[in-house]
């Protein structure tokens, strides 16, 4: 028996049905469902949701469906995408550490992105 809470259902339904989390996010139909549910839950457009889902998947290299705060800060620390100073990196990491208290799923990741200041986005 499996119990899925209502707010977790959009993320879990397809995986439960086919029994494979990684395949559930790569199948075209389930990808469209995931994209729509993520956009709806986070208030993003479908295009924004898809772009952020791609970022999420790059960070979630193990394919667990979750990204923890230390991975996010690690990506920022290794990134050279226009960050100008150590202070700016420290500020971005501080925001993530203050905002992200537990591992994020797709929806949580998109919600975090939407709430993030421009320097973190």
mmCIF file of N, CA, C and O in Angstrom, residues 20-111:
data_model
loop_
_atom_site.group_PDB
_atom_site.id
_atom_site.type_symbol
_atom_site.label_atom_id
_atom_site.label_comp_id
_atom_site.label_asym_id
_atom_site.label_seq_id
_atom_site.Cartn_x
_atom_site.Cartn_y
_atom_site.Cartn_z
ATOM 1 N N UNK A 20 8.744 3.579 -11.938
ATOM 2 C CA UNK A 20 10.110 4.008 -12.231
ATOM 3 C C UNK A 20 10.156 5.529 -12.293
ATOM 4 O O UNK A 20 9.656 6.132 -13.239
ATOM 5 N N UNK A 21 10.775 6.158 -11.269
ATOM 6 C CA UNK A 21 10.827 7.623 -11.210
ATOM 7 C C UNK A 21 11.549 8.221 -12.407
ATOM 8 O O UNK A 21 11.067 9.149 -13.048
ATOM 9 N N UNK A 22 12.718 7.694 -12.751
ATOM 10 C CA UNK A 22 13.506 8.291 -13.835
ATOM 11 C C UNK A 22 12.760 8.218 -15.164
ATOM 12 O O UNK A 22 12.682 9.192 -15.896
ATOM 13 N N UNK A 23 12.213 7.066 -15.494
ATOM 14 C CA UNK A 23 11.450 6.936 -16.737
ATOM 15 C C UNK A 23 10.201 7.792 -16.710
ATOM 16 O O UNK A 23 9.759 8.287 -17.738
ATOM 17 N N UNK A 24 9.609 7.968 -15.528
ATOM 18 C CA UNK A 24 8.356 8.722 -15.440
ATOM 19 C C UNK A 24 8.538 10.180 -15.830
ATOM 20 O O UNK A 24 7.598 10.807 -16.292
ATOM 21 N N UNK A 25 9.718 10.742 -15.658
ATOM 22 C CA UNK A 25 9.932 12.147 -16.013
ATOM 23 C C UNK A 25 10.459 12.310 -17.432
ATOM 24 O O UNK A 25 10.534 13.422 -17.928
ATOM 25 N N UNK A 26 10.833 11.223 -18.075
ATOM 26 C CA UNK A 26 11.374 11.337 -19.424
ATOM 27 C C UNK A 26 10.363 10.947 -20.501
ATOM 28 O O UNK A 26 10.557 11.271 -21.663
ATOM 29 N N UNK A 27 9.296 10.242 -20.145
ATOM 30 C CA UNK A 27 8.280 9.889 -21.127
ATOM 31 C C UNK A 27 7.552 11.145 -21.586
ATOM 32 O O UNK A 27 7.196 11.990 -20.757
ATOM 33 N N UNK A 28 7.307 11.305 -22.894
ATOM 34 C CA UNK A 28 6.715 12.552 -23.396
ATOM 35 C C UNK A 28 5.405 12.944 -22.729
ATOM 36 O O UNK A 28 5.238 14.089 -22.334
ATOM 37 N N UNK A 29 4.462 12.011 -22.594
ATOM 38 C CA UNK A 29 3.180 12.358 -22.001
ATOM 39 C C UNK A 29 3.343 12.746 -20.539
ATOM 40 O O UNK A 29 2.806 13.757 -20.081
ATOM 41 N N UNK A 30 4.127 11.977 -19.797
ATOM 42 C CA UNK A 30 4.314 12.309 -18.392
ATOM 43 C C UNK A 30 5.108 13.601 -18.242
ATOM 44 O O UNK A 30 4.907 14.350 -17.288
ATOM 45 N N UNK A 31 5.995 13.876 -19.177
ATOM 46 C CA UNK A 31 6.758 15.130 -19.145
ATOM 47 C C UNK A 31 5.812 16.313 -19.294
ATOM 48 O O UNK A 31 5.944 17.321 -18.598
ATOM 49 N N UNK A 32 4.850 16.203 -20.194
ATOM 50 C CA UNK A 32 3.875 17.277 -20.384
ATOM 51 C C UNK A 32 3.026 17.467 -19.134
ATOM 52 O O UNK A 32 2.753 18.600 -18.733
ATOM 53 N N UNK A 33 2.621 16.369 -18.513
ATOM 54 C CA UNK A 33 1.828 16.451 -17.294
ATOM 55 C C UNK A 33 2.650 17.116 -16.196
ATOM 56 O O UNK A 33 2.166 18.017 -15.510
ATOM 57 N N UNK A 34 3.890 16.663 -16.035
ATOM 58 C CA UNK A 34 4.776 17.235 -15.022
ATOM 59 C C UNK A 34 4.979 18.725 -15.267
ATOM 60 O O UNK A 34 4.869 19.538 -14.350
ATOM 61 N N UNK A 35 5.254 19.090 -16.507
ATOM 62 C CA UNK A 35 5.476 20.493 -16.862
ATOM 63 C C UNK A 35 4.253 21.340 -16.516
ATOM 64 O O UNK A 35 4.377 22.413 -15.911
ATOM 65 N N UNK A 36 3.062 20.873 -16.859
ATOM 66 C CA UNK A 36 1.834 21.617 -16.570
ATOM 67 C C UNK A 36 1.603 21.743 -15.069
ATOM 68 O O UNK A 36 1.237 22.814 -14.585
ATOM 69 N N UNK A 37 1.814 20.666 -14.333
ATOM 70 C CA UNK A 37 1.587 20.698 -12.888
ATOM 71 C C UNK A 37 2.602 21.599 -12.185
ATOM 72 O O UNK A 37 2.264 22.322 -11.257
ATOM 73 N N UNK A 38 3.845 21.547 -12.638
ATOM 74 C CA UNK A 38 4.878 22.405 -12.056
ATOM 75 C C UNK A 38 4.554 23.869 -12.338
ATOM 76 O O UNK A 38 4.641 24.717 -11.454
ATOM 77 N N UNK A 39 4.170 24.172 -13.575
ATOM 78 C CA UNK A 39 3.828 25.554 -13.934
ATOM 79 C C UNK A 39 2.640 26.038 -13.109
ATOM 80 O O UNK A 39 2.656 27.145 -12.565
ATOM 81 N N UNK A 40 1.634 25.204 -12.992
ATOM 82 C CA UNK A 40 0.427 25.572 -12.231
ATOM 83 C C UNK A 40 0.747 25.800 -10.754
ATOM 84 O O UNK A 40 0.333 26.802 -10.166
ATOM 85 N N UNK A 41 1.504 24.888 -10.162
ATOM 86 C CA UNK A 41 1.800 24.973 -8.728
ATOM 87 C C UNK A 41 2.738 26.124 -8.388
ATOM 88 O O UNK A 41 2.673 26.677 -7.299
ATOM 89 N N UNK A 42 3.622 26.476 -9.313
ATOM 90 C CA UNK A 42 4.622 27.496 -9.014
ATOM 91 C C UNK A 42 4.292 28.861 -9.606
ATOM 92 O O UNK A 42 4.979 29.841 -9.323
ATOM 93 N N UNK A 43 3.268 28.930 -10.463
ATOM 94 C CA UNK A 43 2.888 30.203 -11.059
ATOM 95 C C UNK A 43 3.791 30.634 -12.197
ATOM 96 O O UNK A 43 3.871 31.816 -12.517
ATOM 97 N N UNK A 44 4.473 29.682 -12.828
ATOM 98 C CA UNK A 44 5.350 29.977 -13.961
ATOM 99 C C UNK A 44 4.644 29.641 -15.269
ATOM 100 O O UNK A 44 3.672 28.890 -15.280
ATOM 101 N N UNK A 45 5.157 30.172 -16.365
ATOM 102 C CA UNK A 45 4.641 29.778 -17.677
ATOM 103 C C UNK A 45 5.162 28.378 -17.992
ATOM 104 O O UNK A 45 6.115 27.901 -17.360
ATOM 105 N N UNK A 46 4.556 27.724 -18.979
ATOM 106 C CA UNK A 46 5.022 26.390 -19.377
ATOM 107 C C UNK A 46 6.474 26.431 -19.842
ATOM 108 O O UNK A 46 7.261 25.540 -19.523
ATOM 109 N N UNK A 47 6.837 27.461 -20.586
ATOM 110 C CA UNK A 47 8.212 27.585 -21.074
ATOM 111 C C UNK A 47 9.190 27.773 -19.910
ATOM 112 O O UNK A 47 10.242 27.140 -19.872
ATOM 113 N N UNK A 48 8.843 28.641 -18.958
ATOM 114 C CA UNK A 48 9.707 28.838 -17.788
ATOM 115 C C UNK A 48 9.834 27.534 -17.005
ATOM 116 O O UNK A 48 10.931 27.167 -16.582
ATOM 117 N N UNK A 49 8.722 26.842 -16.822
ATOM 118 C CA UNK A 49 8.745 25.581 -16.079
ATOM 119 C C UNK A 49 9.663 24.578 -16.763
ATOM 120 O O UNK A 49 10.459 23.904 -16.095
ATOM 121 N N UNK A 50 9.595 24.477 -18.066
ATOM 122 C CA UNK A 50 10.447 23.516 -18.783
ATOM 123 C C UNK A 50 11.924 23.880 -18.644
ATOM 124 O O UNK A 50 12.762 23.012 -18.424
ATOM 125 N N UNK A 51 12.254 25.160 -18.753
ATOM 126 C CA UNK A 51 13.646 25.589 -18.589
ATOM 127 C C UNK A 51 14.159 25.258 -17.188
ATOM 128 O O UNK A 51 15.274 24.752 -17.023
ATOM 129 N N UNK A 52 13.343 25.518 -16.189
ATOM 130 C CA UNK A 52 13.761 25.264 -14.811
ATOM 131 C C UNK A 52 13.832 23.766 -14.538
ATOM 132 O O UNK A 52 14.714 23.300 -13.812
ATOM 133 N N UNK A 53 12.933 22.984 -15.148
ATOM 134 C CA UNK A 53 13.011 21.523 -15.006
ATOM 135 C C UNK A 53 14.329 20.996 -15.576
ATOM 136 O O UNK A 53 14.943 20.090 -15.014
ATOM 137 N N UNK A 54 14.784 21.577 -16.661
ATOM 138 C CA UNK A 54 16.074 21.171 -17.237
ATOM 139 C C UNK A 54 17.217 21.499 -16.275
ATOM 140 O O UNK A 54 18.138 20.701 -16.113
ATOM 141 N N UNK A 55 17.172 22.684 -15.656
ATOM 142 C CA UNK A 55 18.202 23.036 -14.659
ATOM 143 C C UNK A 55 18.173 22.042 -13.515
ATOM 144 O O UNK A 55 19.206 21.574 -13.052
ATOM 145 N N UNK A 56 16.950 21.752 -13.044
ATOM 146 C CA UNK A 56 16.785 20.814 -11.939
ATOM 147 C C UNK A 56 17.429 19.474 -12.283
ATOM 148 O O UNK A 56 18.162 18.901 -11.482
ATOM 149 N N UNK A 57 17.167 18.980 -13.476
ATOM 150 C CA UNK A 57 17.701 17.681 -13.881
ATOM 151 C C UNK A 57 19.222 17.695 -13.988
ATOM 152 O O UNK A 57 19.870 16.686 -13.729
ATOM 153 N N UNK A 58 19.797 18.820 -14.362
ATOM 154 C CA UNK A 58 21.264 18.928 -14.397
ATOM 155 C C UNK A 58 21.845 18.843 -12.989
ATOM 156 O O UNK A 58 22.916 18.263 -12.794
ATOM 157 N N UNK A 59 21.147 19.408 -12.026
ATOM 158 C CA UNK A 59 21.623 19.373 -10.645
ATOM 159 C C UNK A 59 21.365 18.002 -10.023
ATOM 160 O O UNK A 59 22.197 17.472 -9.292
ATOM 161 N N UNK A 60 20.223 17.408 -10.343
ATOM 162 C CA UNK A 60 19.824 16.102 -9.798
ATOM 163 C C UNK A 60 20.387 14.986 -10.681
ATOM 164 O O UNK A 60 19.656 14.241 -11.317
ATOM 165 N N UNK A 61 21.688 14.858 -10.695
ATOM 166 C CA UNK A 61 22.338 13.883 -11.573
ATOM 167 C C UNK A 61 22.059 12.435 -11.202
ATOM 168 O O UNK A 61 22.154 11.557 -12.039
ATOM 169 N N UNK A 62 21.684 12.188 -9.954
ATOM 170 C CA UNK A 62 21.355 10.830 -9.534
ATOM 171 C C UNK A 62 19.938 10.436 -9.936
ATOM 172 O O UNK A 62 19.565 9.271 -9.846
ATOM 173 N N UNK A 63 19.123 11.399 -10.346
ATOM 174 C CA UNK A 63 17.758 11.127 -10.762
ATOM 175 C C UNK A 63 16.818 10.766 -9.631
ATOM 176 O O UNK A 63 15.860 10.028 -9.821
ATOM 177 N N UNK A 64 17.060 11.315 -8.437
ATOM 178 C CA UNK A 64 16.223 11.006 -7.287
ATOM 179 C C UNK A 64 14.928 11.807 -7.253
ATOM 180 O O UNK A 64 14.007 11.454 -6.527
ATOM 181 N N UNK A 65 14.886 12.904 -8.003
ATOM 182 C CA UNK A 65 13.717 13.771 -7.950
ATOM 183 C C UNK A 65 13.784 14.794 -6.832
ATOM 184 O O UNK A 65 12.826 15.506 -6.580
ATOM 185 N N UNK A 66 14.949 14.860 -6.168
ATOM 186 C CA UNK A 66 15.143 15.816 -5.072
ATOM 187 C C UNK A 66 16.520 16.462 -5.182
ATOM 188 O O UNK A 66 17.486 15.809 -5.576
ATOM 189 N N UNK A 67 16.581 17.740 -4.814
ATOM 190 C CA UNK A 67 17.848 18.466 -4.786
ATOM 191 C C UNK A 67 17.952 19.131 -3.423
ATOM 192 O O UNK A 67 17.043 19.834 -2.998
ATOM 193 N N UNK A 68 19.068 18.888 -2.730
ATOM 194 C CA UNK A 68 19.186 19.515 -1.410
ATOM 195 C C UNK A 68 19.983 20.810 -1.483
ATOM 196 O O UNK A 68 20.662 21.075 -2.467
ATOM 197 N N UNK A 69 19.862 21.630 -0.447
ATOM 198 C CA UNK A 69 20.492 22.958 -0.457
ATOM 199 C C UNK A 69 21.993 22.935 -0.731
ATOM 200 O O UNK A 69 22.517 23.810 -1.410
ATOM 201 N N UNK A 70 22.685 21.926 -0.220
ATOM 202 C CA UNK A 70 24.137 21.877 -0.434
ATOM 203 C C UNK A 70 24.483 21.705 -1.908
ATOM 204 O O UNK A 70 25.490 22.231 -2.379
ATOM 205 N N UNK A 71 23.649 20.990 -2.661
ATOM 206 C CA UNK A 71 23.896 20.862 -4.107
ATOM 207 C C UNK A 71 23.682 22.190 -4.810
ATOM 208 O O UNK A 71 24.433 22.545 -5.721
ATOM 209 N N UNK A 72 22.661 22.925 -4.382
ATOM 210 C CA UNK A 72 22.409 24.233 -4.997
ATOM 211 C C UNK A 72 23.569 25.184 -4.755
ATOM 212 O O UNK A 72 24.026 25.857 -5.677
ATOM 213 N N UNK A 73 24.024 25.242 -3.524
ATOM 214 C CA UNK A 73 25.133 26.155 -3.230
ATOM 215 C C UNK A 73 26.407 25.687 -3.920
ATOM 216 O O UNK A 73 27.216 26.512 -4.342
ATOM 217 N N UNK A 74 26.575 24.385 -4.057
ATOM 218 C CA UNK A 74 27.738 23.864 -4.778
ATOM 219 C C UNK A 74 27.740 24.278 -6.234
ATOM 220 O O UNK A 74 28.785 24.632 -6.796
ATOM 221 N N UNK A 75 26.575 24.251 -6.859
ATOM 222 C CA UNK A 75 26.459 24.672 -8.259
ATOM 223 C C UNK A 75 26.795 26.153 -8.390
ATOM 224 O O UNK A 75 27.507 26.562 -9.304
ATOM 225 N N UNK A 76 26.302 26.950 -7.463
ATOM 226 C CA UNK A 76 26.603 28.387 -7.495
ATOM 227 C C UNK A 76 28.101 28.612 -7.338
ATOM 228 O O UNK A 76 28.703 29.422 -8.031
ATOM 229 N N UNK A 77 28.707 27.906 -6.428
ATOM 230 C CA UNK A 77 30.139 28.070 -6.156
ATOM 231 C C UNK A 77 30.972 27.697 -7.389
ATOM 232 O O UNK A 77 31.972 28.326 -7.684
ATOM 233 N N UNK A 78 30.528 26.678 -8.134
ATOM 234 C CA UNK A 78 31.282 26.222 -9.316
ATOM 235 C C UNK A 78 30.936 26.990 -10.590
ATOM 236 O O UNK A 78 31.638 26.899 -11.580
ATOM 237 N N UNK A 79 29.841 27.740 -10.563
ATOM 238 C CA UNK A 79 29.370 28.428 -11.758
ATOM 239 C C UNK A 79 30.177 29.697 -12.014
ATOM 240 O O UNK A 79 30.569 30.400 -11.107
ATOM 241 N N UNK A 80 30.372 29.999 -13.287
ATOM 242 C CA UNK A 80 31.026 31.255 -13.671
ATOM 243 C C UNK A 80 30.090 32.077 -14.540
ATOM 244 O O UNK A 80 30.506 32.722 -15.470
ATOM 245 N N UNK A 81 28.799 32.054 -14.227
ATOM 246 C CA UNK A 81 27.805 32.693 -15.095
ATOM 247 C C UNK A 81 27.594 34.167 -14.739
ATOM 248 O O UNK A 81 26.520 34.572 -14.338
ATOM 249 N N UNK A 82 28.620 34.953 -14.865
ATOM 250 C CA UNK A 82 28.487 36.383 -14.662
ATOM 251 C C UNK A 82 28.563 36.830 -13.210
ATOM 252 O O UNK A 82 28.283 37.985 -12.918
ATOM 253 N N UNK A 83 28.920 35.940 -12.305
ATOM 254 C CA UNK A 83 29.058 36.327 -10.901
ATOM 255 C C UNK A 83 30.342 37.131 -10.787
ATOM 256 O O UNK A 83 31.399 36.712 -11.228
ATOM 257 N N UNK A 84 30.234 38.289 -10.156
ATOM 258 C CA UNK A 84 31.346 39.219 -10.161
ATOM 259 C C UNK A 84 32.283 39.110 -8.967
ATOM 260 O O UNK A 84 33.439 39.447 -9.085
ATOM 261 N N UNK A 85 31.789 38.656 -7.828
ATOM 262 C CA UNK A 85 32.645 38.688 -6.651
ATOM 263 C C UNK A 85 32.292 37.559 -5.682
ATOM 264 O O UNK A 85 31.221 36.964 -5.765
ATOM 265 N N UNK A 86 33.215 37.316 -4.752
ATOM 266 C CA UNK A 86 32.943 36.338 -3.697
ATOM 267 C C UNK A 86 31.785 36.799 -2.827
ATOM 268 O O UNK A 86 31.008 35.975 -2.333
ATOM 269 N N UNK A 87 31.655 38.102 -2.644
ATOM 270 C CA UNK A 87 30.551 38.636 -1.848
ATOM 271 C C UNK A 87 29.202 38.304 -2.481
ATOM 272 O O UNK A 87 28.243 37.962 -1.786
ATOM 273 N N UNK A 88 29.134 38.414 -3.797
ATOM 274 C CA UNK A 88 27.883 38.102 -4.492
ATOM 275 C C UNK A 88 27.566 36.605 -4.371
ATOM 276 O O UNK A 88 26.418 36.231 -4.120
ATOM 277 N N UNK A 89 28.574 35.771 -4.505
ATOM 278 C CA UNK A 89 28.374 34.330 -4.338
ATOM 279 C C UNK A 89 27.917 34.035 -2.919
ATOM 280 O O UNK A 89 26.974 33.273 -2.698
ATOM 281 N N UNK A 90 28.577 34.646 -1.940
ATOM 282 C CA UNK A 90 28.191 34.451 -0.533
ATOM 283 C C UNK A 90 26.752 34.884 -0.294
ATOM 284 O O UNK A 90 26.005 34.220 0.434
ATOM 285 N N UNK A 91 26.342 35.988 -0.912
ATOM 286 C CA UNK A 91 24.979 36.488 -0.770
ATOM 287 C C UNK A 91 23.974 35.494 -1.357
ATOM 288 O O UNK A 91 22.926 35.222 -0.757
ATOM 289 N N UNK A 92 24.278 34.937 -2.518
ATOM 290 C CA UNK A 92 23.408 33.954 -3.147
ATOM 291 C C UNK A 92 23.303 32.696 -2.281
ATOM 292 O O UNK A 92 22.205 32.173 -2.056
ATOM 293 N N UNK A 93 24.431 32.230 -1.793
ATOM 294 C CA UNK A 93 24.437 31.047 -0.936
ATOM 295 C C UNK A 93 23.653 31.301 0.345
ATOM 296 O O UNK A 93 22.916 30.428 0.810
ATOM 297 N N UNK A 94 23.795 32.481 0.913
ATOM 298 C CA UNK A 94 23.075 32.817 2.136
ATOM 299 C C UNK A 94 21.574 32.790 1.902
ATOM 300 O O UNK A 94 20.821 32.282 2.717
ATOM 301 N N UNK A 95 21.138 33.346 0.768
ATOM 302 C CA UNK A 95 19.710 33.338 0.462
ATOM 303 C C UNK A 95 19.211 31.896 0.359
ATOM 304 O O UNK A 95 18.159 31.557 0.923
ATOM 305 N N UNK A 96 19.943 31.051 -0.330
ATOM 306 C CA UNK A 96 19.533 29.647 -0.461
ATOM 307 C C UNK A 96 19.500 28.972 0.904
ATOM 308 O O UNK A 96 18.541 28.284 1.244
ATOM 309 N N UNK A 97 20.527 29.182 1.701
ATOM 310 C CA UNK A 97 20.564 28.555 3.031
ATOM 311 C C UNK A 97 19.433 29.055 3.929
ATOM 312 O O UNK A 97 18.915 28.291 4.748
ATOM 313 N N UNK A 98 19.034 30.312 3.775
ATOM 314 C CA UNK A 98 17.932 30.858 4.565
ATOM 315 C C UNK A 98 16.572 30.362 4.072
ATOM 316 O O UNK A 98 15.662 30.132 4.855
ATOM 317 N N UNK A 99 16.433 30.193 2.759
ATOM 318 C CA UNK A 99 15.142 29.863 2.169
ATOM 319 C C UNK A 99 14.901 28.352 2.074
ATOM 320 O O UNK A 99 13.792 27.882 2.296
ATOM 321 N N UNK A 100 15.922 27.603 1.715
ATOM 322 C CA UNK A 100 15.767 26.167 1.456
ATOM 323 C C UNK A 100 16.164 25.390 2.702
ATOM 324 O O UNK A 100 17.338 25.320 3.046
ATOM 325 N N UNK A 101 15.180 24.805 3.357
ATOM 326 C CA UNK A 101 15.420 24.088 4.611
ATOM 327 C C UNK A 101 15.427 22.574 4.451
ATOM 328 O O UNK A 101 15.849 21.856 5.350
ATOM 329 N N UNK A 102 14.952 22.079 3.325
ATOM 330 C CA UNK A 102 14.906 20.630 3.091
ATOM 331 C C UNK A 102 15.076 20.391 1.599
ATOM 332 O O UNK A 102 14.971 21.323 0.798
ATOM 333 N N UNK A 103 15.346 19.155 1.184
ATOM 334 C CA UNK A 103 15.490 18.878 -0.244
ATOM 335 C C UNK A 103 14.244 19.310 -1.024
ATOM 336 O O UNK A 103 13.119 19.206 -0.532
ATOM 337 N N UNK A 104 14.465 19.805 -2.225
ATOM 338 C CA UNK A 104 13.386 20.305 -3.070
ATOM 339 C C UNK A 104 13.062 19.312 -4.175
ATOM 340 O O UNK A 104 13.972 18.755 -4.804
ATOM 341 N N UNK A 105 11.773 19.128 -4.439
ATOM 342 C CA UNK A 105 11.353 18.378 -5.608
ATOM 343 C C UNK A 105 11.186 19.382 -6.756
ATOM 344 O O UNK A 105 11.509 20.559 -6.617
ATOM 345 N N UNK A 106 10.664 18.912 -7.892
ATOM 346 C CA UNK A 106 10.490 19.800 -9.042
ATOM 347 C C UNK A 106 9.670 21.039 -8.686
ATOM 348 O O UNK A 106 10.045 22.157 -9.014
ATOM 349 N N UNK A 107 8.547 20.822 -8.042
ATOM 350 C CA UNK A 107 7.655 21.930 -7.729
ATOM 351 C C UNK A 107 8.315 22.892 -6.743
ATOM 352 O O UNK A 107 8.293 24.106 -6.933
ATOM 353 N N UNK A 108 8.923 22.348 -5.705
ATOM 354 C CA UNK A 108 9.613 23.194 -4.732
ATOM 355 C C UNK A 108 10.742 23.990 -5.357
ATOM 356 O O UNK A 108 10.966 25.160 -5.020
ATOM 357 N N UNK A 109 11.463 23.359 -6.279
ATOM 358 C CA UNK A 109 12.558 24.032 -6.971
ATOM 359 C C UNK A 109 12.033 25.213 -7.782
ATOM 360 O O UNK A 109 12.593 26.306 -7.741
ATOM 361 N N UNK A 110 10.924 25.000 -8.494
ATOM 362 C CA UNK A 110 10.345 26.080 -9.292
ATOM 363 C C UNK A 110 9.788 27.192 -8.406
ATOM 364 O O UNK A 110 9.914 28.367 -8.731
ATOM 365 N N UNK A 111 9.174 26.825 -7.286
ATOM 366 C CA UNK A 111 8.678 27.840 -6.355
ATOM 367 C C UNK A 111 9.837 28.647 -5.781
ATOM 368 O O UNK A 111 9.739 29.866 -5.630
#
